[in-house]
């Protein structure tokens, strides 16, 4: 006969770990048109292809009713940077900004943040 006993200390709980990193907020200029969807990081000046997984970036831009495409707007977005693929328009950029959430979008470009 084998008996197994165990103890449980309800005051000692293991720390919860997540494999998903905290979202990063990027501030920059977004331009949209028939050929290009780009994001220019205000902090680094680096330009990225913009992939809108939030489905809000392109929608918000189109609702601003610009007369011409490619007019830049200031955005604050949550997202992640990934290596661009080898095919398509995104291949012209080293990296792609995958936008997961639009925090802010405005025509007013802050002069002290984005030049």
mmCIF file of N, CA and C in Angstrom:
data_model
loop_
_atom_site.group_PDB
_atom_site.id
_atom_site.type_symbol
_atom_site.label_atom_id
_atom_site.label_comp_id
_atom_site.label_asym_id
_atom_site.label_seq_id
_atom_site.Cartn_x
_atom_site.Cartn_y
_atom_site.Cartn_z
ATOM 1 N N UNK A 1 0.839 -1.163 0.000
ATOM 2 C CA UNK A 1 0.000 0.000 0.000
ATOM 3 C C UNK A 1 0.892 1.238 0.000
ATOM 4 N N UNK A 2 0.587 2.163 -0.902
ATOM 5 C CA UNK A 2 1.357 3.400 -1.014
ATOM 6 C C UNK A 2 0.419 4.561 -0.735
ATOM 7 N N UNK A 3 0.852 5.454 0.133
ATOM 8 C CA UNK A 3 0.054 6.642 0.450
ATOM 9 C C UNK A 3 0.841 7.875 0.020
ATOM 10 N N UNK A 4 0.137 8.810 -0.611
ATOM 11 C CA UNK A 4 0.776 10.050 -1.062
ATOM 12 C C UNK A 4 0.024 11.206 -0.434
ATOM 13 N N UNK A 5 0.756 12.088 0.217
ATOM 14 C CA UNK A 5 0.159 13.258 0.840
ATOM 15 C C UNK A 5 0.791 14.504 0.239
ATOM 16 N N UNK A 6 0.037 15.590 0.153
ATOM 17 C CA UNK A 6 0.579 16.853 -0.362
ATOM 18 C C UNK A 6 0.051 18.017 0.440
ATOM 19 N N UNK A 7 0.775 19.097 0.392
ATOM 20 C CA UNK A 7 0.365 20.319 1.086
ATOM 21 C C UNK A 7 0.192 21.432 0.068
ATOM 22 N N UNK A 8 -0.718 22.313 0.368
ATOM 23 C CA UNK A 8 -0.946 23.464 -0.491
ATOM 24 C C UNK A 8 -0.942 24.705 0.379
ATOM 25 N N UNK A 9 -0.067 25.626 0.103
ATOM 26 C CA UNK A 9 0.000 26.876 0.853
ATOM 27 C C UNK A 9 -0.727 27.948 0.052
ATOM 28 N N UNK A 10 -1.957 28.336 0.451
ATOM 29 C CA UNK A 10 -2.726 29.305 -0.326
ATOM 30 C C UNK A 10 -2.105 30.699 -0.335
ATOM 31 N N UNK A 11 -1.198 30.986 0.593
ATOM 32 C CA UNK A 11 -0.572 32.306 0.611
ATOM 33 C C UNK A 11 0.594 32.388 -0.367
ATOM 34 N N UNK A 12 1.101 31.274 -0.811
ATOM 35 C CA UNK A 12 2.213 31.270 -1.755
ATOM 36 C C UNK A 12 1.680 30.928 -3.137
ATOM 37 N N UNK A 13 1.549 31.937 -3.979
ATOM 38 C CA UNK A 13 1.061 31.725 -5.335
ATOM 39 C C UNK A 13 2.203 32.001 -6.301
ATOM 40 N N UNK A 14 2.405 31.160 -7.285
ATOM 41 C CA UNK A 14 3.474 31.418 -8.249
ATOM 42 C C UNK A 14 3.157 32.655 -9.086
ATOM 43 N N UNK A 15 4.199 33.346 -9.475
ATOM 44 C CA UNK A 15 4.020 34.544 -10.302
ATOM 45 C C UNK A 15 3.472 34.134 -11.661
ATOM 46 N N UNK A 16 2.526 34.914 -12.145
ATOM 47 C CA UNK A 16 1.969 34.648 -13.459
ATOM 48 C C UNK A 16 2.930 35.178 -14.510
ATOM 49 N N UNK A 17 3.179 34.392 -15.502
ATOM 50 C CA UNK A 17 4.040 34.836 -16.587
ATOM 51 C C UNK A 17 3.242 34.810 -17.872
ATOM 52 N N UNK A 18 3.538 35.748 -18.722
ATOM 53 C CA UNK A 18 2.877 35.788 -20.013
ATOM 54 C C UNK A 18 3.938 35.775 -21.096
ATOM 55 N N UNK A 19 3.606 35.175 -22.192
ATOM 56 C CA UNK A 19 4.542 35.145 -23.303
ATOM 57 C C UNK A 19 4.333 36.329 -24.232
ATOM 58 N N UNK A 20 3.263 37.094 -24.017
ATOM 59 C CA UNK A 20 2.980 38.251 -24.848
ATOM 60 C C UNK A 20 3.635 39.482 -24.243
ATOM 61 N N UNK A 21 4.501 40.156 -24.982
ATOM 62 C CA UNK A 21 5.136 41.355 -24.442
ATOM 63 C C UNK A 21 4.134 42.496 -24.312
ATOM 64 N N UNK A 22 4.458 43.436 -23.440
ATOM 65 C CA UNK A 22 3.608 44.614 -23.273
ATOM 66 C C UNK A 22 3.546 45.366 -24.602
ATOM 67 N N UNK A 23 2.386 45.940 -24.937
ATOM 68 C CA UNK A 23 2.304 46.696 -26.182
ATOM 69 C C UNK A 23 3.217 47.926 -26.120
ATOM 70 N N UNK A 24 3.803 48.253 -27.253
ATOM 71 C CA UNK A 24 4.670 49.420 -27.356
ATOM 72 C C UNK A 24 3.923 50.487 -28.142
ATOM 73 N N UNK A 25 3.934 51.732 -27.640
ATOM 74 C CA UNK A 25 3.296 52.843 -28.341
ATOM 75 C C UNK A 25 4.360 53.570 -29.155
ATOM 76 N N UNK A 26 4.094 53.690 -30.441
ATOM 77 C CA UNK A 26 4.982 54.410 -31.356
ATOM 78 C C UNK A 26 4.288 55.694 -31.780
ATOM 79 N N UNK A 27 5.072 56.768 -31.902
ATOM 80 C CA UNK A 27 4.555 58.062 -32.335
ATOM 81 C C UNK A 27 5.216 58.408 -33.659
ATOM 82 N N UNK A 28 4.385 58.787 -34.633
ATOM 83 C CA UNK A 28 4.975 59.082 -35.928
ATOM 84 C C UNK A 28 3.978 59.625 -36.921
ATOM 85 N N UNK A 29 4.417 59.670 -38.174
ATOM 86 C CA UNK A 29 3.602 60.182 -39.268
ATOM 87 C C UNK A 29 3.157 59.018 -40.141
ATOM 88 N N UNK A 30 1.862 58.990 -40.421
ATOM 89 C CA UNK A 30 1.287 57.940 -41.253
ATOM 90 C C UNK A 30 0.819 58.564 -42.553
ATOM 91 N N UNK A 31 1.163 57.936 -43.667
ATOM 92 C CA UNK A 31 0.703 58.365 -44.990
ATOM 93 C C UNK A 31 0.064 57.170 -45.679
ATOM 94 N N UNK A 32 -0.993 57.461 -46.428
ATOM 95 C CA UNK A 32 -1.742 56.390 -47.075
ATOM 96 C C UNK A 32 -2.116 56.816 -48.485
ATOM 97 N N UNK A 33 -1.979 55.901 -49.419
ATOM 98 C CA UNK A 33 -2.375 56.153 -50.800
ATOM 99 C C UNK A 33 -2.438 54.849 -51.558
ATOM 100 N N UNK A 34 -2.722 54.929 -52.871
ATOM 101 C CA UNK A 34 -2.870 53.713 -53.671
ATOM 102 C C UNK A 34 -1.625 52.825 -53.706
ATOM 103 N N UNK A 35 -0.446 53.406 -53.621
ATOM 104 C CA UNK A 35 0.788 52.632 -53.746
ATOM 105 C C UNK A 35 1.511 52.387 -52.426
ATOM 106 N N UNK A 36 1.337 53.277 -51.455
ATOM 107 C CA UNK A 36 2.159 53.222 -50.243
ATOM 108 C C UNK A 36 1.316 53.428 -48.993
ATOM 109 N N UNK A 37 1.630 52.638 -47.973
ATOM 110 C CA UNK A 37 1.101 52.823 -46.620
ATOM 111 C C UNK A 37 2.335 52.896 -45.739
ATOM 112 N N UNK A 38 2.697 54.091 -45.288
ATOM 113 C CA UNK A 38 3.966 54.213 -44.570
ATOM 114 C C UNK A 38 3.795 54.854 -43.202
ATOM 115 N N UNK A 39 4.723 54.497 -42.315
ATOM 116 C CA UNK A 39 4.796 55.053 -40.972
ATOM 117 C C UNK A 39 6.227 55.513 -40.756
ATOM 118 N N UNK A 40 6.395 56.795 -40.381
ATOM 119 C CA UNK A 40 7.722 57.337 -40.077
ATOM 120 C C UNK A 40 7.798 57.595 -38.583
ATOM 121 N N UNK A 41 8.679 56.889 -37.909
ATOM 122 C CA UNK A 41 8.858 57.000 -36.460
ATOM 123 C C UNK A 41 9.449 58.364 -36.124
ATOM 124 N N UNK A 42 8.747 59.139 -35.288
ATOM 125 C CA UNK A 42 9.225 60.471 -34.907
ATOM 126 C C UNK A 42 10.530 60.402 -34.120
ATOM 127 N N UNK A 43 10.690 59.370 -33.336
ATOM 128 C CA UNK A 43 11.861 59.253 -32.462
ATOM 129 C C UNK A 43 13.139 58.945 -33.246
ATOM 130 N N UNK A 44 13.035 58.029 -34.209
ATOM 131 C CA UNK A 44 14.229 57.572 -34.923
ATOM 132 C C UNK A 44 14.337 58.109 -36.345
ATOM 133 N N UNK A 45 13.213 58.557 -36.910
ATOM 134 C CA UNK A 45 13.202 58.988 -38.302
ATOM 135 C C UNK A 45 13.119 57.832 -39.284
ATOM 136 N N UNK A 46 13.107 56.601 -38.772
ATOM 137 C CA UNK A 46 13.044 55.423 -39.631
ATOM 138 C C UNK A 46 11.656 55.296 -40.244
ATOM 139 N N UNK A 47 11.615 54.892 -41.512
ATOM 140 C CA UNK A 47 10.348 54.726 -42.210
ATOM 141 C C UNK A 47 10.031 53.245 -42.372
ATOM 142 N N UNK A 48 8.774 52.900 -42.156
ATOM 143 C CA UNK A 48 8.298 51.519 -42.199
ATOM 144 C C UNK A 48 7.119 51.401 -43.149
ATOM 145 N N UNK A 49 6.940 50.224 -43.706
ATOM 146 C CA UNK A 49 5.675 49.878 -44.342
ATOM 147 C C UNK A 49 4.678 49.727 -43.200
ATOM 148 N N UNK A 50 3.446 50.191 -43.369
ATOM 149 C CA UNK A 50 2.438 50.104 -42.312
ATOM 150 C C UNK A 50 1.431 49.008 -42.648
ATOM 151 N N UNK A 51 1.324 48.027 -41.770
ATOM 152 C CA UNK A 51 0.338 46.954 -41.901
ATOM 153 C C UNK A 51 -0.713 47.173 -40.820
ATOM 154 N N UNK A 52 -1.955 47.363 -41.241
ATOM 155 C CA UNK A 52 -3.036 47.742 -40.323
ATOM 156 C C UNK A 52 -3.825 46.530 -39.852
ATOM 157 N N UNK A 53 -3.336 45.847 -38.820
ATOM 158 C CA UNK A 53 -4.091 44.706 -38.297
ATOM 159 C C UNK A 53 -5.230 45.150 -37.388
ATOM 160 N N UNK A 54 -5.273 46.447 -37.049
ATOM 161 C CA UNK A 54 -6.346 46.972 -36.197
ATOM 162 C C UNK A 54 -7.615 47.269 -36.990
ATOM 163 N N UNK A 55 -7.500 47.427 -38.295
ATOM 164 C CA UNK A 55 -8.600 47.825 -39.181
ATOM 165 C C UNK A 55 -9.125 49.214 -38.839
ATOM 166 N N UNK A 56 -8.353 49.998 -38.103
ATOM 167 C CA UNK A 56 -8.771 51.350 -37.713
ATOM 168 C C UNK A 56 -7.886 52.429 -38.331
ATOM 169 N N UNK A 57 -6.667 52.082 -38.694
ATOM 170 C CA UNK A 57 -5.718 53.065 -39.201
ATOM 171 C C UNK A 57 -6.160 53.608 -40.556
ATOM 172 N N UNK A 58 -6.390 52.734 -41.516
ATOM 173 C CA UNK A 58 -6.829 53.165 -42.841
ATOM 174 C C UNK A 58 -8.212 53.795 -42.786
ATOM 175 N N UNK A 59 -9.090 53.250 -41.961
ATOM 176 C CA UNK A 59 -10.436 53.794 -41.822
ATOM 177 C C UNK A 59 -10.389 55.224 -41.292
ATOM 178 N N UNK A 60 -9.631 55.448 -40.224
ATOM 179 C CA UNK A 60 -9.504 56.791 -39.657
ATOM 180 C C UNK A 60 -8.913 57.773 -40.643
ATOM 181 N N UNK A 61 -7.924 57.330 -41.398
ATOM 182 C CA UNK A 61 -7.285 58.193 -42.403
ATOM 183 C C UNK A 61 -8.295 58.565 -43.484
ATOM 184 N N UNK A 62 -9.039 57.590 -43.987
ATOM 185 C CA UNK A 62 -10.001 57.864 -45.063
ATOM 186 C C UNK A 62 -11.140 58.761 -44.594
ATOM 187 N N UNK A 63 -11.475 58.721 -43.310
ATOM 188 C CA UNK A 63 -12.540 59.573 -42.781
ATOM 189 C C UNK A 63 -12.105 61.028 -42.636
ATOM 190 N N UNK A 64 -10.814 61.310 -42.802
ATOM 191 C CA UNK A 64 -10.329 62.689 -42.744
ATOM 192 C C UNK A 64 -10.559 63.421 -44.065
ATOM 193 N N UNK A 65 -10.981 62.696 -45.095
ATOM 194 C CA UNK A 65 -11.377 63.267 -46.381
ATOM 195 C C UNK A 65 -10.337 64.197 -47.001
ATOM 196 N N UNK A 66 -9.115 63.710 -47.145
ATOM 197 C CA UNK A 66 -8.086 64.487 -47.826
ATOM 198 C C UNK A 66 -8.409 64.578 -49.314
ATOM 199 N N UNK A 67 -8.048 65.727 -49.934
ATOM 200 C CA UNK A 67 -8.259 65.884 -51.368
ATOM 201 C C UNK A 67 -7.265 65.056 -52.166
ATOM 202 N N UNK A 68 -6.046 64.894 -51.627
ATOM 203 C CA UNK A 68 -5.002 64.136 -52.313
ATOM 204 C C UNK A 68 -4.503 63.025 -51.391
ATOM 205 N N UNK A 69 -4.053 61.917 -51.965
ATOM 206 C CA UNK A 69 -3.475 60.857 -51.123
ATOM 207 C C UNK A 69 -2.105 61.263 -50.584
ATOM 208 N N UNK A 70 -1.624 60.504 -49.669
ATOM 209 C CA UNK A 70 -0.281 60.630 -49.095
ATOM 210 C C UNK A 70 -0.086 61.845 -48.197
ATOM 211 N N UNK A 71 -1.145 62.499 -47.765
ATOM 212 C CA UNK A 71 -0.999 63.594 -46.804
ATOM 213 C C UNK A 71 -0.662 62.971 -45.449
ATOM 214 N N UNK A 72 0.425 63.394 -44.806
ATOM 215 C CA UNK A 72 0.786 62.780 -43.525
ATOM 216 C C UNK A 72 -0.121 63.237 -42.385
ATOM 217 N N UNK A 73 -0.379 62.327 -41.465
ATOM 218 C CA UNK A 73 -1.098 62.644 -40.231
ATOM 219 C C UNK A 73 -0.256 62.134 -39.067
ATOM 220 N N UNK A 74 -0.396 62.788 -37.924
ATOM 221 C CA UNK A 74 0.311 62.346 -36.727
ATOM 222 C C UNK A 74 -0.503 61.236 -36.073
ATOM 223 N N UNK A 75 0.174 60.143 -35.744
ATOM 224 C CA UNK A 75 -0.501 59.027 -35.084
ATOM 225 C C UNK A 75 0.304 58.542 -33.891
ATOM 226 N N UNK A 76 -0.414 58.013 -32.934
ATOM 227 C CA UNK A 76 0.173 57.254 -31.836
ATOM 228 C C UNK A 76 -0.493 55.892 -31.914
ATOM 229 N N UNK A 77 0.314 54.862 -32.112
ATOM 230 C CA UNK A 77 -0.222 53.522 -32.333
ATOM 231 C C UNK A 77 0.500 52.499 -31.472
ATOM 232 N N UNK A 78 -0.225 51.461 -31.111
ATOM 233 C CA UNK A 78 0.404 50.297 -30.495
ATOM 234 C C UNK A 78 0.733 49.342 -31.628
ATOM 235 N N UNK A 79 1.908 48.744 -31.546
ATOM 236 C CA UNK A 79 2.279 47.829 -32.613
ATOM 237 C C UNK A 79 3.601 47.157 -32.355
ATOM 238 N N UNK A 80 4.065 46.495 -33.402
ATOM 239 C CA UNK A 80 5.359 45.814 -33.319
ATOM 240 C C UNK A 80 6.055 45.934 -34.671
ATOM 241 N N UNK A 81 7.373 45.928 -34.614
ATOM 242 C CA UNK A 81 8.182 46.008 -35.825
ATOM 243 C C UNK A 81 8.606 44.600 -36.229
ATOM 244 N N UNK A 82 8.425 44.291 -37.515
ATOM 245 C CA UNK A 82 8.835 42.990 -38.043
ATOM 246 C C UNK A 82 9.599 43.203 -39.345
ATOM 247 N N UNK A 83 10.349 42.209 -39.745
ATOM 248 C CA UNK A 83 11.085 42.268 -41.014
ATOM 249 C C UNK A 83 10.086 42.209 -42.161
ATOM 250 N N UNK A 84 10.260 43.076 -43.164
ATOM 251 C CA UNK A 84 9.371 43.079 -44.326
ATOM 252 C C UNK A 84 9.610 41.854 -45.191
ATOM 253 N N UNK A 85 8.565 41.434 -45.876
ATOM 254 C CA UNK A 85 8.674 40.293 -46.776
ATOM 255 C C UNK A 85 9.456 40.643 -48.033
ATOM 256 N N UNK A 86 9.759 39.651 -48.824
ATOM 257 C CA UNK A 86 10.561 39.840 -50.032
ATOM 258 C C UNK A 86 9.721 40.232 -51.242
ATOM 259 N N UNK A 87 8.403 40.107 -51.132
ATOM 260 C CA UNK A 87 7.530 40.394 -52.268
ATOM 261 C C UNK A 87 6.593 41.553 -51.964
ATOM 262 N N UNK A 88 6.068 42.166 -53.028
ATOM 263 C CA UNK A 88 5.073 43.215 -52.888
ATOM 264 C C UNK A 88 5.674 44.561 -52.529
ATOM 265 N N UNK A 89 4.787 45.540 -52.333
ATOM 266 C CA UNK A 89 5.220 46.908 -52.042
ATOM 267 C C UNK A 89 5.980 47.005 -50.726
ATOM 268 N N UNK A 90 5.641 46.174 -49.753
ATOM 269 C CA UNK A 90 6.319 46.210 -48.450
ATOM 270 C C UNK A 90 7.795 45.855 -48.571
ATOM 271 N N UNK A 91 8.169 45.149 -49.632
ATOM 272 C CA UNK A 91 9.568 44.735 -49.801
ATOM 273 C C UNK A 91 10.501 45.917 -50.038
ATOM 274 N N UNK A 92 9.944 47.078 -50.366
ATOM 275 C CA UNK A 92 10.760 48.276 -50.565
ATOM 276 C C UNK A 92 11.223 48.865 -49.233
ATOM 277 N N UNK A 93 10.690 48.370 -48.134
ATOM 278 C CA UNK A 93 11.045 48.829 -46.792
ATOM 279 C C UNK A 93 11.786 47.714 -46.061
ATOM 280 N N UNK A 94 12.765 48.085 -45.231
ATOM 281 C CA UNK A 94 13.498 47.085 -44.443
ATOM 282 C C UNK A 94 12.589 46.391 -43.440
ATOM 283 N N UNK A 95 11.684 47.188 -42.833
ATOM 284 C CA UNK A 95 10.823 46.662 -41.774
ATOM 285 C C UNK A 95 9.384 47.104 -41.981
ATOM 286 N N UNK A 96 8.489 46.387 -41.320
ATOM 287 C CA UNK A 96 7.058 46.686 -41.350
ATOM 288 C C UNK A 96 6.590 46.978 -39.935
ATOM 289 N N UNK A 97 5.776 48.023 -39.792
ATOM 290 C CA UNK A 97 5.135 48.342 -38.521
ATOM 291 C C UNK A 97 3.749 47.706 -38.557
ATOM 292 N N UNK A 98 3.531 46.692 -37.726
ATOM 293 C CA UNK A 98 2.228 46.037 -37.647
ATOM 294 C C UNK A 98 1.440 46.747 -36.555
ATOM 295 N N UNK A 99 0.439 47.518 -36.959
ATOM 296 C CA UNK A 99 -0.356 48.315 -36.027
ATOM 297 C C UNK A 99 -1.479 47.454 -35.473
ATOM 298 N N UNK A 100 -1.523 47.351 -34.141
ATOM 299 C CA UNK A 100 -2.564 46.557 -33.490
ATOM 300 C C UNK A 100 -3.645 47.422 -32.864
ATOM 301 N N UNK A 101 -3.332 48.712 -32.615
ATOM 302 C CA UNK A 101 -4.320 49.608 -32.010
ATOM 303 C C UNK A 101 -3.953 51.052 -32.332
ATOM 304 N N UNK A 102 -4.946 51.843 -32.706
ATOM 305 C CA UNK A 102 -4.735 53.273 -32.927
ATOM 306 C C UNK A 102 -5.103 53.996 -31.641
ATOM 307 N N UNK A 103 -4.126 54.684 -31.057
ATOM 308 C CA UNK A 103 -4.349 55.428 -29.819
ATOM 309 C C UNK A 103 -4.812 56.844 -30.143
ATOM 310 N N UNK A 104 -4.183 57.461 -31.152
ATOM 311 C CA UNK A 104 -4.494 58.846 -31.514
ATOM 312 C C UNK A 104 -4.191 59.052 -32.991
ATOM 313 N N UNK A 105 -5.022 59.886 -33.653
ATOM 314 C CA UNK A 105 -4.767 60.269 -35.040
ATOM 315 C C UNK A 105 -5.254 61.698 -35.226
ATOM 316 N N UNK A 106 -4.378 62.562 -35.747
ATOM 317 C CA UNK A 106 -4.748 63.955 -35.937
ATOM 318 C C UNK A 106 -4.001 64.554 -37.120
ATOM 319 N N UNK A 107 -4.624 65.544 -37.750
ATOM 320 C CA UNK A 107 -3.964 66.286 -38.827
ATOM 321 C C UNK A 107 -2.877 67.199 -38.278
ATOM 322 N N UNK A 108 -3.008 67.586 -37.004
ATOM 323 C CA UNK A 108 -2.054 68.503 -36.376
ATOM 324 C C UNK A 108 -0.777 67.748 -36.020
ATOM 325 N N UNK A 109 0.291 68.066 -36.723
ATOM 326 C CA UNK A 109 1.579 67.408 -36.492
ATOM 327 C C UNK A 109 2.373 68.233 -35.486
ATOM 328 N N UNK A 110 2.679 67.675 -34.310
ATOM 329 C CA UNK A 110 3.426 68.426 -33.299
ATOM 330 C C UNK A 110 4.824 68.781 -33.810
ATOM 331 N N UNK A 111 5.120 70.068 -33.836
ATOM 332 C CA UNK A 111 6.408 70.526 -34.358
ATOM 333 C C UNK A 111 7.572 70.106 -33.465
ATOM 334 N N UNK A 112 7.329 70.007 -32.167
ATOM 335 C CA UNK A 112 8.409 69.659 -31.247
ATOM 336 C C UNK A 112 8.699 68.157 -31.204
ATOM 337 N N UNK A 113 7.838 67.340 -31.805
ATOM 338 C CA UNK A 113 8.025 65.887 -31.743
ATOM 339 C C UNK A 113 8.422 65.274 -33.079
ATOM 340 N N UNK A 114 7.813 65.743 -34.150
ATOM 341 C CA UNK A 114 8.022 65.133 -35.467
ATOM 342 C C UNK A 114 8.434 66.187 -36.478
ATOM 343 N N UNK A 115 9.667 66.100 -36.916
ATOM 344 C CA UNK A 115 10.129 67.045 -37.946
ATOM 345 C C UNK A 115 10.436 66.313 -39.226
#
